[in-house]
Amino acid sequence: MSEVQGRILIVDDEEEIVEALGRVVHREGLTPLLAKRGREALQMVRASHPDVLLVDVRMPEMGGLELMRKARELDPELPVILITAYAEVHGAVEAIRAGAHDYLAKPFDHREVIRVVLCALKERRLKQESRRLVDDGHNVLSPRETFGPSVAIGRVIS
């Protein structure tokens, strides 16, 4: 089991795929969130704040690229991994240009899925930590503010 924790939203209109990926993610110590439609997935993005979105490119009503765009409106840093049974170079290039973290072809090796999911999760965590450090850096007091307006402190910091 992995030490990494995270919520992985899995979206595919094929129930078997959703359930299989859910089991794979769960075995890795991650929390699977399962959806079969794009609208349902968007509600889950709003309510559950997943760490990674794993979504099929071709689904009825709302495809994976559209779902990715709408989910990114809610969470601009959400890593999205697109999966498809219709793998082609053009589709992969389009997905990456649109901002997908990665693009996987069905049938996929479960180890590869976990590798890509963990990579996306770690990248998200690094971005969050980096943002936190930058935000904390803006709140740092200057030496003058920290130690006060004495002549001795003035000599030390000049």
JSON list of C-alpha atoms in Angstrom, two decimals:
[
{"chain": "A", "resi": 1, "resn": "MET", "atom": "CA", "xyz": [0.00, 0.00, 0.00]},
{"chain": "A", "resi": 2, "resn": "SER", "atom": "CA", "xyz": [1.10, 3.52, -0.78]},
{"chain": "A", "resi": 3, "resn": "GLU", "atom": "CA", "xyz": [1.63, 6.19, 1.86]},
{"chain": "A", "resi": 4, "resn": "VAL", "atom": "CA", "xyz": [0.02, 8.71, -0.48]},
{"chain": "A", "resi": 5, "resn": "GLN", "atom": "CA", "xyz": [-3.60, 9.56, 0.18]},
{"chain": "A", "resi": 6, "resn": "GLY", "atom": "CA", "xyz": [-6.00, 11.22, -2.19]},
{"chain": "A", "resi": 7, "resn": "ARG", "atom": "CA", "xyz": [-9.45, 11.27, -3.73]},
{"chain": "A", "resi": 8, "resn": "ILE", "atom": "CA", "xyz": [-9.52, 10.06, -7.34]},
{"chain": "A", "resi": 9, "resn": "LEU", "atom": "CA", "xyz": [-12.69, 10.84, -9.31]},
{"chain": "A", "resi": 10, "resn": "ILE", "atom": "CA", "xyz": [-13.17, 8.16, -11.96]},
{"chain": "A", "resi": 11, "resn": "VAL", "atom": "CA", "xyz": [-15.67, 8.92, -14.73]},
{"chain": "A", "resi": 12, "resn": "ASP", "atom": "CA", "xyz": [-16.66, 6.50, -17.48]},
{"chain": "A", "resi": 13, "resn": "ASP", "atom": "CA", "xyz": [-20.02, 5.54, -18.95]},
{"chain": "A", "resi": 14, "resn": "GLU", "atom": "CA", "xyz": [-18.99, 1.87, -18.83]},
{"chain": "A", "resi": 15, "resn": "GLU", "atom": "CA", "xyz": [-19.81, 0.60, -15.35]},
{"chain": "A", "resi": 16, "resn": "GLU", "atom": "CA", "xyz": [-17.24, -2.22, -15.53]},
{"chain": "A", "resi": 17, "resn": "ILE", "atom": "CA", "xyz": [-14.43, 0.26, -16.21]},
{"chain": "A", "resi": 18, "resn": "VAL", "atom": "CA", "xyz": [-15.48, 2.55, -13.35]},
{"chain": "A", "resi": 19, "resn": "GLU", "atom": "CA", "xyz": [-15.68, -0.35, -10.91]},
{"chain": "A", "resi": 20, "resn": "ALA", "atom": "CA", "xyz": [-12.39, -1.93, -12.05]},
{"chain": "A", "resi": 21, "resn": "LEU", "atom": "CA", "xyz": [-10.51, 1.36, -11.79]},
{"chain": "A", "resi": 22, "resn": "GLY", "atom": "CA", "xyz": [-12.15, 2.00, -8.43]},
{"chain": "A", "resi": 23, "resn": "ARG", "atom": "CA", "xyz": [-10.79, -1.30, -7.11]},
{"chain": "A", "resi": 24, "resn": "VAL", "atom": "CA", "xyz": [-7.31, -0.61, -8.49]},
{"chain": "A", "resi": 25, "resn": "VAL", "atom": "CA", "xyz": [-7.23, 2.86, -6.91]},
{"chain": "A", "resi": 26, "resn": "HIS", "atom": "CA", "xyz": [-8.58, 1.55, -3.59]},
{"chain": "A", "resi": 27, "resn": "ARG", "atom": "CA", "xyz": [-5.92, -1.19, -3.43]},
{"chain": "A", "resi": 28, "resn": "GLU", "atom": "CA", "xyz": [-3.33, 1.55, -3.70]},
{"chain": "A", "resi": 29, "resn": "GLY", "atom": "CA", "xyz": [-4.73, 3.24, -0.58]},
{"chain": "A", "resi": 30, "resn": "LEU", "atom": "CA", "xyz": [-6.48, 6.01, -2.47]},
{"chain": "A", "resi": 31, "resn": "THR", "atom": "CA", "xyz": [-10.17, 6.91, -2.20]},
{"chain": "A", "resi": 32, "resn": "PRO", "atom": "CA", "xyz": [-12.11, 6.27, -5.40]},
{"chain": "A", "resi": 33, "resn": "LEU", "atom": "CA", "xyz": [-15.05, 8.53, -6.23]},
{"chain": "A", "resi": 34, "resn": "LEU", "atom": "CA", "xyz": [-17.14, 7.00, -9.01]},
{"chain": "A", "resi": 35, "resn": "ALA", "atom": "CA", "xyz": [-19.36, 8.64, -11.62]},
{"chain": "A", "resi": 36, "resn": "LYS", "atom": "CA", "xyz": [-20.89, 7.47, -14.89]},
{"chain": "A", "resi": 37, "resn": "ARG", "atom": "CA", "xyz": [-21.83, 10.83, -16.38]},
{"chain": "A", "resi": 38, "resn": "GLY", "atom": "CA", "xyz": [-20.19, 14.21, -16.80]},
{"chain": "A", "resi": 39, "resn": "ARG", "atom": "CA", "xyz": [-22.87, 16.18, -14.93]},
{"chain": "A", "resi": 40, "resn": "GLU", "atom": "CA", "xyz": [-22.66, 13.80, -11.98]},
{"chain": "A", "resi": 41, "resn": "ALA", "atom": "CA", "xyz": [-18.86, 14.19, -12.01]},
{"chain": "A", "resi": 42, "resn": "LEU", "atom": "CA", "xyz": [-19.11, 18.01, -11.97]},
{"chain": "A", "resi": 43, "resn": "GLN", "atom": "CA", "xyz": [-21.34, 17.82, -8.89]},
{"chain": "A", "resi": 44, "resn": "MET", "atom": "CA", "xyz": [-18.72, 15.60, -7.26]},
{"chain": "A", "resi": 45, "resn": "VAL", "atom": "CA", "xyz": [-15.95, 18.07, -8.15]},
{"chain": "A", "resi": 46, "resn": "ARG", "atom": "CA", "xyz": [-17.96, 20.79, -6.37]},
{"chain": "A", "resi": 47, "resn": "ALA", "atom": "CA", "xyz": [-18.85, 18.69, -3.33]},
{"chain": "A", "resi": 48, "resn": "SER", "atom": "CA", "xyz": [-15.94, 16.29, -2.85]},
{"chain": "A", "resi": 49, "resn": "HIS", "atom": "CA", "xyz": [-12.95, 18.27, -4.13]},
{"chain": "A", "resi": 50, "resn": "PRO", "atom": "CA", "xyz": [-11.10, 15.35, -5.76]},
{"chain": "A", "resi": 51, "resn": "ASP", "atom": "CA", "xyz": [-7.32, 15.42, -6.07]},
{"chain": "A", "resi": 52, "resn": "VAL", "atom": "CA", "xyz": [-7.22, 13.82, -9.54]},
{"chain": "A", "resi": 53, "resn": "LEU", "atom": "CA", "xyz": [-9.82, 13.39, -12.29]},
{"chain": "A", "resi": 54, "resn": "LEU", "atom": "CA", "xyz": [-9.58, 10.21, -14.37]},
{"chain": "A", "resi": 55, "resn": "VAL", "atom": "CA", "xyz": [-12.11, 10.49, -17.22]},
{"chain": "A", "resi": 56, "resn": "ASP", "atom": "CA", "xyz": [-13.11, 8.75, -20.44]},
{"chain": "A", "resi": 57, "resn": "VAL", "atom": "CA", "xyz": [-12.82, 10.91, -23.55]},
{"chain": "A", "resi": 58, "resn": "ARG", "atom": "CA", "xyz": [-16.01, 9.65, -25.23]},
{"chain": "A", "resi": 59, "resn": "MET", "atom": "CA", "xyz": [-19.16, 9.64, -23.13]},
{"chain": "A", "resi": 60, "resn": "PRO", "atom": "CA", "xyz": [-22.77, 10.55, -23.92]},
{"chain": "A", "resi": 61, "resn": "GLU", "atom": "CA", "xyz": [-23.97, 14.05, -23.02]},
{"chain": "A", "resi": 62, "resn": "MET", "atom": "CA", "xyz": [-20.56, 15.40, -21.99]},
{"chain": "A", "resi": 63, "resn": "GLY", "atom": "CA", "xyz": [-17.23, 14.08, -23.24]},
{"chain": "A", "resi": 64, "resn": "GLY", "atom": "CA", "xyz": [-14.00, 14.01, -21.28]},
{"chain": "A", "resi": 65, "resn": "LEU", "atom": "CA", "xyz": [-12.49, 17.16, -22.82]},
{"chain": "A", "resi": 66, "resn": "GLU", "atom": "CA", "xyz": [-15.61, 19.20, -22.03]},
{"chain": "A", "resi": 67, "resn": "LEU", "atom": "CA", "xyz": [-15.74, 17.77, -18.52]},
{"chain": "A", "resi": 68, "resn": "MET", "atom": "CA", "xyz": [-12.07, 18.63, -18.05]},
{"chain": "A", "resi": 69, "resn": "ARG", "atom": "CA", "xyz": [-12.69, 22.25, -19.07]},
{"chain": "A", "resi": 70, "resn": "LYS", "atom": "CA", "xyz": [-15.70, 22.63, -16.78]},
{"chain": "A", "resi": 71, "resn": "ALA", "atom": "CA", "xyz": [-13.95, 20.92, -13.85]},
{"chain": "A", "resi": 72, "resn": "ARG", "atom": "CA", "xyz": [-10.97, 23.24, -14.32]},
{"chain": "A", "resi": 73, "resn": "GLU", "atom": "CA", "xyz": [-13.31, 26.23, -14.00]},
{"chain": "A", "resi": 74, "resn": "LEU", "atom": "CA", "xyz": [-14.10, 24.92, -10.51]},
{"chain": "A", "resi": 75, "resn": "ASP", "atom": "CA", "xyz": [-10.54, 23.84, -9.67]},
{"chain": "A", "resi": 76, "resn": "PRO", "atom": "CA", "xyz": [-7.91, 25.26, -12.05]},
{"chain": "A", "resi": 77, "resn": "GLU", "atom": "CA", "xyz": [-5.15, 23.03, -10.67]},
{"chain": "A", "resi": 78, "resn": "LEU", "atom": "CA", "xyz": [-7.07, 19.73, -10.87]},
{"chain": "A", "resi": 79, "resn": "PRO", "atom": "CA", "xyz": [-4.91, 17.21, -12.76]},
{"chain": "A", "resi": 80, "resn": "VAL", "atom": "CA", "xyz": [-6.94, 15.39, -15.41]},
{"chain": "A", "resi": 81, "resn": "ILE", "atom": "CA", "xyz": [-6.00, 12.05, -16.93]},
{"chain": "A", "resi": 82, "resn": "LEU", "atom": "CA", "xyz": [-7.98, 11.19, -20.05]},
{"chain": "A", "resi": 83, "resn": "ILE", "atom": "CA", "xyz": [-8.63, 7.57, -20.99]},
{"chain": "A", "resi": 84, "resn": "THR", "atom": "CA", "xyz": [-9.91, 6.31, -24.31]},
{"chain": "A", "resi": 85, "resn": "ALA", "atom": "CA", "xyz": [-10.57, 3.18, -26.32]},
{"chain": "A", "resi": 86, "resn": "TYR", "atom": "CA", "xyz": [-9.85, 5.18, -29.47]},
{"chain": "A", "resi": 87, "resn": "ALA", "atom": "CA", "xyz": [-6.21, 6.02, -28.94]},
{"chain": "A", "resi": 88, "resn": "GLU", "atom": "CA", "xyz": [-4.64, 8.08, -31.66]},
{"chain": "A", "resi": 89, "resn": "VAL", "atom": "CA", "xyz": [-1.79, 10.54, -31.78]},
{"chain": "A", "resi": 90, "resn": "HIS", "atom": "CA", "xyz": [-4.06, 13.45, -32.76]},
{"chain": "A", "resi": 91, "resn": "GLY", "atom": "CA", "xyz": [-6.33, 12.79, -29.75]},
{"chain": "A", "resi": 92, "resn": "ALA", "atom": "CA", "xyz": [-3.39, 12.59, -27.37]},
{"chain": "A", "resi": 93, "resn": "VAL", "atom": "CA", "xyz": [-1.91, 15.84, -28.69]},
{"chain": "A", "resi": 94, "resn": "GLU", "atom": "CA", "xyz": [-5.29, 17.59, -28.42]},
{"chain": "A", "resi": 95, "resn": "ALA", "atom": "CA", "xyz": [-5.72, 16.35, -24.83]},
{"chain": "A", "resi": 96, "resn": "ILE", "atom": "CA", "xyz": [-2.28, 17.51, -23.72]},
{"chain": "A", "resi": 97, "resn": "ARG", "atom": "CA", "xyz": [-2.70, 20.88, -25.44]},
{"chain": "A", "resi": 98, "resn": "ALA", "atom": "CA", "xyz": [-6.05, 21.29, -23.67]},
{"chain": "A", "resi": 99, "resn": "GLY", "atom": "CA", "xyz": [-4.25, 20.81, -20.36]},
{"chain": "A", "resi": 100, "resn": "ALA", "atom": "CA", "xyz": [-4.60, 17.11, -19.58]},
{"chain": "A", "resi": 101, "resn": "HIS", "atom": "CA", "xyz": [-1.94, 15.71, -17.26]},
{"chain": "A", "resi": 102, "resn": "ASP", "atom": "CA", "xyz": [-1.80, 12.50, -19.30]},
{"chain": "A", "resi": 103, "resn": "TYR", "atom": "CA", "xyz": [-3.65, 10.37, -21.84]},
{"chain": "A", "resi": 104, "resn": "LEU", "atom": "CA", "xyz": [-4.08, 6.58, -21.48]},
{"chain": "A", "resi": 105, "resn": "ALA", "atom": "CA", "xyz": [-5.38, 4.07, -24.04]},
{"chain": "A", "resi": 106, "resn": "LYS", "atom": "CA", "xyz": [-7.77, 1.24, -23.20]},
{"chain": "A", "resi": 107, "resn": "PRO", "atom": "CA", "xyz": [-7.15, -1.54, -22.49]},
{"chain": "A", "resi": 108, "resn": "PHE", "atom": "CA", "xyz": [-4.64, -0.23, -20.01]},
{"chain": "A", "resi": 109, "resn": "ASP", "atom": "CA", "xyz": [-2.20, -1.84, -17.65]},
{"chain": "A", "resi": 110, "resn": "HIS", "atom": "CA", "xyz": [-3.40, -1.18, -14.11]},
{"chain": "A", "resi": 111, "resn": "ARG", "atom": "CA", "xyz": [0.19, -0.54, -12.97]},
{"chain": "A", "resi": 112, "resn": "GLU", "atom": "CA", "xyz": [0.48, 2.20, -15.60]},
{"chain": "A", "resi": 113, "resn": "VAL", "atom": "CA", "xyz": [-2.79, 3.76, -14.44]},
{"chain": "A", "resi": 114, "resn": "ILE", "atom": "CA", "xyz": [-1.55, 3.84, -10.84]},
{"chain": "A", "resi": 115, "resn": "ARG", "atom": "CA", "xyz": [1.83, 5.23, -11.90]},
{"chain": "A", "resi": 116, "resn": "VAL", "atom": "CA", "xyz": [0.17, 8.07, -13.80]},
{"chain": "A", "resi": 117, "resn": "VAL", "atom": "CA", "xyz": [-2.37, 8.76, -11.03]},
{"chain": "A", "resi": 118, "resn": "LEU", "atom": "CA", "xyz": [0.33, 8.89, -8.34]},
{"chain": "A", "resi": 119, "resn": "CYS", "atom": "CA", "xyz": [2.45, 11.17, -10.53]},
{"chain": "A", "resi": 120, "resn": "ALA", "atom": "CA", "xyz": [-0.51, 13.55, -11.02]},
{"chain": "A", "resi": 121, "resn": "LEU", "atom": "CA", "xyz": [-1.30, 13.46, -7.31]},
{"chain": "A", "resi": 122, "resn": "LYS", "atom": "CA", "xyz": [2.30, 14.23, -6.34]},
{"chain": "A", "resi": 123, "resn": "GLU", "atom": "CA", "xyz": [2.48, 17.06, -8.87]},
{"chain": "A", "resi": 124, "resn": "ARG", "atom": "CA", "xyz": [-0.72, 18.57, -7.42]},
{"chain": "A", "resi": 125, "resn": "ARG", "atom": "CA", "xyz": [0.68, 18.33, -3.89]},
{"chain": "A", "resi": 126, "resn": "LEU", "atom": "CA", "xyz": [3.93, 20.00, -4.96]},
{"chain": "A", "resi": 127, "resn": "LYS", "atom": "CA", "xyz": [2.04, 22.87, -6.59]},
{"chain": "A", "resi": 128, "resn": "GLN", "atom": "CA", "xyz": [-0.10, 23.30, -3.47]},
{"chain": "A", "resi": 129, "resn": "GLU", "atom": "CA", "xyz": [2.98, 23.31, -1.23]},
{"chain": "A", "resi": 130, "resn": "SER", "atom": "CA", "xyz": [4.76, 25.75, -3.52]},
{"chain": "A", "resi": 131, "resn": "ARG", "atom": "CA", "xyz": [1.77, 28.09, -3.47]},
{"chain": "A", "resi": 132, "resn": "ARG", "atom": "CA", "xyz": [1.59, 27.85, 0.32]},
{"chain": "A", "resi": 133, "resn": "LEU", "atom": "CA", "xyz": [5.29, 28.70, 0.65]},
{"chain": "A", "resi": 134, "resn": "VAL", "atom": "CA", "xyz": [4.94, 31.68, -1.66]},
{"chain": "A", "resi": 135, "resn": "ASP", "atom": "CA", "xyz": [1.88, 32.88, 0.28]},
{"chain": "A", "resi": 136, "resn": "ASP", "atom": "CA", "xyz": [3.77, 32.44, 3.56]},
{"chain": "A", "resi": 137, "resn": "GLY", "atom": "CA", "xyz": [6.72, 34.36, 2.12]},
{"chain": "A", "resi": 138, "resn": "HIS", "atom": "CA", "xyz": [4.51, 37.36, 1.47]},
{"chain": "A", "resi": 139, "resn": "ASN", "atom": "CA", "xyz": [3.55, 37.41, 5.13]},
{"chain": "A", "resi": 140, "resn": "VAL", "atom": "CA", "xyz": [7.11, 37.49, 6.46]},
{"chain": "A", "resi": 141, "resn": "LEU", "atom": "CA", "xyz": [7.93, 40.56, 8.54]},
{"chain": "A", "resi": 142, "resn": "SER", "atom": "CA", "xyz": [11.03, 42.58, 7.82]},
{"chain": "A", "resi": 143, "resn": "PRO", "atom": "CA", "xyz": [13.80, 42.59, 10.47]},
{"chain": "A", "resi": 144, "resn": "ARG", "atom": "CA", "xyz": [12.82, 46.17, 11.40]},
{"chain": "A", "resi": 145, "resn": "GLU", "atom": "CA", "xyz": [9.18, 45.08, 11.91]},
{"chain": "A", "resi": 146, "resn": "THR", "atom": "CA", "xyz": [10.25, 42.02, 13.86]},
{"chain": "A", "resi": 147, "resn": "PHE", "atom": "CA", "xyz": [12.77, 43.65, 16.25]},
{"chain": "A", "resi": 148, "resn": "GLY", "atom": "CA", "xyz": [11.45, 47.19, 16.48]},
{"chain": "A", "resi": 149, "resn": "PRO", "atom": "CA", "xyz": [12.90, 50.65, 15.83]},
{"chain": "A", "resi": 150, "resn": "SER", "atom": "CA", "xyz": [16.01, 50.63, 18.04]},
{"chain": "A", "resi": 151, "resn": "VAL", "atom": "CA", "xyz": [19.36, 52.13, 16.98]},
{"chain": "A", "resi": 152, "resn": "ALA", "atom": "CA", "xyz": [21.19, 48.83, 17.71]},
{"chain": "A", "resi": 153, "resn": "ILE", "atom": "CA", "xyz": [18.84, 46.84, 15.45]},
{"chain": "A", "resi": 154, "resn": "GLY", "atom": "CA", "xyz": [19.29, 49.51, 12.79]},
{"chain": "A", "resi": 155, "resn": "ARG", "atom": "CA", "xyz": [23.08, 48.91, 12.82]},
{"chain": "A", "resi": 156, "resn": "VAL", "atom": "CA", "xyz": [22.64, 45.14, 12.68]},
{"chain": "A", "resi": 157, "resn": "ILE", "atom": "CA", "xyz": [20.29, 45.12, 9.69]},
{"chain": "A", "resi": 158, "resn": "SER", "atom": "CA", "xyz": [22.01, 47.84, 7.66]}
]
